[in-house]
Amino acid sequence: MAHVTLVHGIANKPPADTLAGLWERALAEDDGLDLGAEGISTTMVYWADVLYPSPAEGTLERADDTTLLDDPGEGWLEGTSQPERAWLDSFARALPLDEEVAPLPATGSAEGYERVLLPAWVKQRLMRTLLRDVHHYLFNSRHTPRPGEQFDVRDEIRARMLGALREGAGEPGPHVVVSHSMGTVIAYDCLKRVEGCPPVDGLVTIGSPLGIEEIPLQLRPGWSRRDGFPYGTLHGPWINIFDPLDPVVGALPAVARLYRRAGDDVVVDVRQQNWGRWRHDIAKYLHGPELRAELARLLRV
Amino acid sequence: MSTDHDHGTGLVAPLATAAAHYDQDGASRQCHRLVELLRTDEDRVPVADVLLILRHLREKRWFHLSAAVAEAALERAEADEAAVLPIRLHYAQALIEQGLHLAAVAVLERLLERRPSPDDAAECRGLLGRAYKQMFVVSAPSRRHRPLRRAIELYDHVYRTDPDRFLWHGINSTALVQRAAVEGIAVDDLPPAVPTAEAILAVIERRSADPDLDPDVWDLATAMEACLVLGREEEAATWMEAYMAHPRADTFELTATLRQLEEIWCFDAGRSPGATLLPRLQARILAGRDGGRIELRADEVAETGIGLEKVLGQEGMVTYAWYRTGLHRGRAVAAIADEFGEPVGTGFLVLARDLHPDLAPHGTVLLTNSHVVGVDVPGALALEDARVTFEVRSAETSGATTHRVAEVLWTSPPHLLDTSILRLDPTPDADGDSCPLTAACPRTDGTQRVYVIGHPQGRSLSFAIADNLLLDRDDRALHYRAPTEPGSSGSPVFNRRWQVIALHHAGRSDMPRLHGQAGTYPANEGIWIEAVRRALAAAMTRTPDVTADGPL
């Protein structure tokens, strides 16, 4: 039977089993795609514990409730290098948030950051969470989420991703990666740049910041404008689902232009309209008919 | 979060958290891991951890999980019998809760043979009393006498050893004596009900008046029952309120009380005192609790205006549409009886073409077990003796429409696929009512549920929608837990999308495991519907007009 490797996105999350159950239930609700009933196995690449001290408390109605974003604060900026801060500044500017964000101060001190004009409280949290999580992965920061535990963030998450992909490779039937938000960066990075990464039969990226150019620029060597597609490991389609009002996908959410194969656009960008104010919510994406149809096709359901 | 101390498995805290959130999926995963550990790395699993987990599972009435854990724990060679006795008691209780009373009796009687301590012996006898009580409940009237008397003897034996302490046993004995009188069973040699109830109530009232004592949750339920014995219905209602408000009145306790009131006292919500006691208790149970089975009368299913949006188990909120689909499936399910109306089993309608394209001209056909309606099958109904009735459809037309079996289109003997495909006379006018089939089989990772609709014991249409985990499968059969009973044979087994995945055909406390694994476990078995289709296709290829299944 088919197998799906799930990769979650930014911000703290409930425990791994709960999170996987939330994803599957959101996908199955309202006569949707019921992976369990179809006999399709899943593995969740859980990495929230690499960056956050403990799982999110309580029972979430949605897997990505913004009111529960654990604020990473600003202390992590200390110790970042000048090139890193320049990258962060550039990345922050690329996010289509409607309030002007001043550049980070030259010293990189937290005190200077506090004086920056940040958006409303949700966007502030989003900004800090997104910047911190993405930065720590792309720059392989050393992070201590809990006393006594320390990770080189990208190395640790890559190891978990590869382990999950190997698990899926052992299953008969198509193996599809379904990733959301920062999870799409993880998935792409591993498929494109990690030696020994097992092949997969399909890639679905959801609410992905991969269309923000600052990100693939940090995924070199590996990525190039002409040959960004991970053809060595992705033996099937790459479907990119985006809601243009999702703040995480950037101003140009279609990614085909950045991940070409021999200069050709091969990624299938699919626009989906979620609802409400927070369009980045994975549960909303999983409810979408467009995503469900594409995933069902990849899984041959 | 739990404060239980984990002794080494690392599974107690996650399971406790799952239990606190009524997350049966999460608990099931932890139990899955624990069972694997018990079977592969037993040194890592202290008995203390197993007992903690079993306690949590019992509190939430996830008895299929506790049975699986207990069984795996008992498979290990354990030198210290005293250490594993509590596990055996949990196992026995799980068997009772799943309707496997004889198996529970066997476990408990063997425990008593080992001469446990007085306290453990009291617990064994209490559970034995419970097992016999349940056997009494499900027995035909002509066979109730023995289990009822045995239950009274066991409960009373424990109560008399310490009347101040074993109140729960005393009230059970007393309630059963009351019931014996109602059943017309001679009670002169049995302990008198009223004096016993008065004595029990006096003890509890004395304790309740003591400001230094916190009321025990069971004492409150016991006091309520004692008042019922004494005919003091208003006082019973007051004790009920206190009981439901007790912080330890969880699913296990409340459901046990509900069952006592319905099964032993025969209360219903239509008349006093059931009208006062039952609805509040039912509402308290359903407000965020797990472990529910709903039995509906055919006219209740026929009504279209039922709003059944309730919280059930780890699925959380399920939609009204989901329930409506399930109810609609009930229209396709039939009771199969003999010519005298004695219930034999269940069957359900499918489109013939969904079984095999060449069967399309037959329109809608009935699927059941060949041990229910078969050809030359000992004990099965012959075609001419079978009577098929669709209760829901009958309720809608205000009259029973009984069909005969016109023809067996294909059959496979009980030891193979135990299936019969029947053409009915008259052919049901079943536009849109037949059950859809699917070749896909749900995962067997401990997270998937199945749903069974049938006529257990020939009773009204029954929906088994909780405590029904899919356990295992192979190319022929599925194993699952579900509260089925004799009479459910031939029922459709659905996945979460209300598609038929199997034909229910057996339930055993000692079901042999699949894939050549050693040992047995309590499980139901359904024939995988895709296996039926493949066998039918092979038979049609060999001989287009074949009606009997050849060797597979």
mmCIF file with all atom_site columns, C-alpha atoms in Angstrom, chain B residues 443-509:
data_model
loop_
_atom_site.group_PDB
_atom_site.id
_atom_site.type_symbol
_atom_site.label_atom_id
_atom_site.label_alt_id
_atom_site.label_comp_id
_atom_site.label_asym_id
_atom_site.label_entity_id
_atom_site.label_seq_id
_atom_site.pdbx_PDB_ins_code
_atom_site.Cartn_x
_atom_site.Cartn_y
_atom_site.Cartn_z
_atom_site.occupancy
_atom_site.B_iso_or_equiv
_atom_site.pdbx_formal_charge
_atom_site.auth_seq_id
_atom_site.auth_comp_id
_atom_site.auth_asym_id
_atom_site.auth_atom_id
_atom_site.pdbx_PDB_model_num
ATOM 1  C CA . ARG B 1 443 ? -4.468  0.112   8.441  1.00 0.00 ? 443 ARG B CA 1
ATOM 2  C CA . THR B 1 444 ? -3.904  -2.352  11.243 1.00 0.00 ? 444 THR B CA 1
ATOM 3  C CA . ASP B 1 445 ? -1.754  -0.003  13.315 1.00 0.00 ? 445 ASP B CA 1
ATOM 4  C CA . GLY B 1 446 ? -4.208  0.203   16.172 1.00 0.00 ? 446 GLY B CA 1
ATOM 5  C CA . THR B 1 447 ? -5.840  3.427   15.002 1.00 0.00 ? 447 THR B CA 1
ATOM 6  C CA . GLN B 1 448 ? -8.592  2.270   12.702 1.00 0.00 ? 448 GLN B CA 1
ATOM 7  C CA . ARG B 1 449 ? -12.100 1.430   13.700 1.00 0.00 ? 449 ARG B CA 1
ATOM 8  C CA . VAL B 1 450 ? -14.696 -0.683  12.050 1.00 0.00 ? 450 VAL B CA 1
ATOM 9  C CA . TYR B 1 451 ? -18.443 -0.338  12.403 1.00 0.00 ? 451 TYR B CA 1
ATOM 10 C CA . VAL B 1 452 ? -20.888 -3.208  12.448 1.00 0.00 ? 452 VAL B CA 1
ATOM 11 C CA . ILE B 1 453 ? -24.636 -3.080  11.927 1.00 0.00 ? 453 ILE B CA 1
ATOM 12 C CA . GLY B 1 454 ? -26.605 -6.178  12.673 1.00 0.00 ? 454 GLY B CA 1
ATOM 13 C CA . HIS B 1 455 ? -29.200 -7.982  14.741 1.00 0.00 ? 455 HIS B CA 1
ATOM 14 C CA . PRO B 1 456 ? -27.407 -9.424  17.776 1.00 0.00 ? 456 PRO B CA 1
ATOM 15 C CA . GLN B 1 457 ? -29.462 -12.110 19.428 1.00 0.00 ? 457 GLN B CA 1
ATOM 16 C CA . GLY B 1 458 ? -32.198 -11.287 16.963 1.00 0.00 ? 458 GLY B CA 1
ATOM 17 C CA . ARG B 1 459 ? -32.824 -7.959  18.689 1.00 0.00 ? 459 ARG B CA 1
ATOM 18 C CA . SER B 1 460 ? -33.532 -4.680  16.983 1.00 0.00 ? 460 SER B CA 1
ATOM 19 C CA . LEU B 1 461 ? -31.054 -3.211  14.600 1.00 0.00 ? 461 LEU B CA 1
ATOM 20 C CA . SER B 1 462 ? -27.860 -2.530  16.500 1.00 0.00 ? 462 SER B CA 1
ATOM 21 C CA . PHE B 1 463 ? -24.976 -0.222  15.636 1.00 0.00 ? 463 PHE B CA 1
ATOM 22 C CA . ALA B 1 464 ? -21.592 -1.104  17.092 1.00 0.00 ? 464 ALA B CA 1
ATOM 23 C CA . ILE B 1 465 ? -19.708 2.163   16.801 1.00 0.00 ? 465 ILE B CA 1
ATOM 24 C CA . ALA B 1 466 ? -17.239 2.151   19.685 1.00 0.00 ? 466 ALA B CA 1
ATOM 25 C CA . ASP B 1 467 ? -14.786 -0.298  21.265 1.00 0.00 ? 467 ASP B CA 1
ATOM 26 C CA . ASN B 1 468 ? -14.315 -1.618  17.739 1.00 0.00 ? 468 ASN B CA 1
ATOM 27 C CA . LEU B 1 469 ? -10.671 -1.400  16.806 1.00 0.00 ? 469 LEU B CA 1
ATOM 28 C CA . LEU B 1 470 ? -9.297  -3.178  13.760 1.00 0.00 ? 470 LEU B CA 1
ATOM 29 C CA . LEU B 1 471 ? -6.643  -5.549  15.061 1.00 0.00 ? 471 LEU B CA 1
ATOM 30 C CA . ASP B 1 472 ? -5.167  -7.476  12.167 1.00 0.00 ? 472 ASP B CA 1
ATOM 31 C CA . ARG B 1 473 ? -5.851  -8.824  8.718  1.00 0.00 ? 473 ARG B CA 1
ATOM 32 C CA . ASP B 1 474 ? -4.632  -11.208 6.108  1.00 0.00 ? 474 ASP B CA 1
ATOM 33 C CA . ASP B 1 475 ? -5.742  -12.089 2.599  1.00 0.00 ? 475 ASP B CA 1
ATOM 34 C CA . ARG B 1 476 ? -8.839  -13.801 3.859  1.00 0.00 ? 476 ARG B CA 1
ATOM 35 C CA . ALA B 1 477 ? -10.033 -12.223 7.067  1.00 0.00 ? 477 ALA B CA 1
ATOM 36 C CA . LEU B 1 478 ? -10.055 -9.171  9.307  1.00 0.00 ? 478 LEU B CA 1
ATOM 37 C CA . HIS B 1 479 ? -9.851  -9.308  13.080 1.00 0.00 ? 479 HIS B CA 1
ATOM 38 C CA . TYR B 1 480 ? -11.473 -6.565  15.124 1.00 0.00 ? 480 TYR B CA 1
ATOM 39 C CA . ARG B 1 481 ? -13.045 -5.864  18.434 1.00 0.00 ? 481 ARG B CA 1
ATOM 40 C CA . ALA B 1 482 ? -16.702 -5.006  18.367 1.00 0.00 ? 482 ALA B CA 1
ATOM 41 C CA . PRO B 1 483 ? -19.604 -5.703  20.707 1.00 0.00 ? 483 PRO B CA 1
ATOM 42 C CA . THR B 1 484 ? -21.217 -8.370  18.534 1.00 0.00 ? 484 THR B CA 1
ATOM 43 C CA . GLU B 1 485 ? -23.198 -11.365 19.699 1.00 0.00 ? 485 GLU B CA 1
ATOM 44 C CA . PRO B 1 486 ? -24.731 -14.483 18.189 1.00 0.00 ? 486 PRO B CA 1
ATOM 45 C CA . GLY B 1 487 ? -27.138 -13.264 15.544 1.00 0.00 ? 487 GLY B CA 1
ATOM 46 C CA . SER B 1 488 ? -24.636 -10.770 14.224 1.00 0.00 ? 488 SER B CA 1
ATOM 47 C CA . SER B 1 489 ? -23.328 -13.390 11.807 1.00 0.00 ? 489 SER B CA 1
ATOM 48 C CA . GLY B 1 490 ? -23.655 -12.048 8.296  1.00 0.00 ? 490 GLY B CA 1
ATOM 49 C CA . SER B 1 491 ? -23.484 -8.406  9.374  1.00 0.00 ? 491 SER B CA 1
ATOM 50 C CA . PRO B 1 492 ? -21.687 -5.883  7.227  1.00 0.00 ? 492 PRO B CA 1
ATOM 51 C CA . VAL B 1 493 ? -18.424 -4.565  8.642  1.00 0.00 ? 493 VAL B CA 1
ATOM 52 C CA . PHE B 1 494 ? -17.782 -0.984  7.543  1.00 0.00 ? 494 PHE B CA 1
ATOM 53 C CA . ASN B 1 495 ? -14.774 1.276   7.438  1.00 0.00 ? 495 ASN B CA 1
ATOM 54 C CA . ARG B 1 496 ? -14.943 4.853   8.609  1.00 0.00 ? 496 ARG B CA 1
ATOM 55 C CA . ARG B 1 497 ? -16.439 5.861   5.295  1.00 0.00 ? 497 ARG B CA 1
ATOM 56 C CA . TRP B 1 498 ? -19.285 3.436   5.684  1.00 0.00 ? 498 TRP B CA 1
ATOM 57 C CA . GLN B 1 499 ? -17.967 1.199   2.919  1.00 0.00 ? 499 GLN B CA 1
ATOM 58 C CA . VAL B 1 500 ? -18.182 -2.542  3.452  1.00 0.00 ? 500 VAL B CA 1
ATOM 59 C CA . ILE B 1 501 ? -14.794 -4.112  4.040  1.00 0.00 ? 501 ILE B CA 1
ATOM 60 C CA . ALA B 1 502 ? -15.849 -7.456  5.496  1.00 0.00 ? 502 ALA B CA 1
ATOM 61 C CA . LEU B 1 503 ? -18.648 -9.861  6.223  1.00 0.00 ? 503 LEU B CA 1
ATOM 62 C CA . HIS B 1 504 ? -18.821 -10.602 9.940  1.00 0.00 ? 504 HIS B CA 1
ATOM 63 C CA . HIS B 1 505 ? -18.853 -14.297 10.648 1.00 0.00 ? 505 HIS B CA 1
ATOM 64 C CA . ALA B 1 506 ? -17.399 -15.203 14.027 1.00 0.00 ? 506 ALA B CA 1
ATOM 65 C CA . GLY B 1 507 ? -16.373 -13.996 17.451 1.00 0.00 ? 507 GLY B CA 1
ATOM 66 C CA . ARG B 1 508 ? -14.282 -15.935 19.913 1.00 0.00 ? 508 ARG B CA 1
ATOM 67 C CA . SER B 1 509 ? -12.416 -15.372 23.115 1.00 0.00 ? 509 SER B CA 1
#
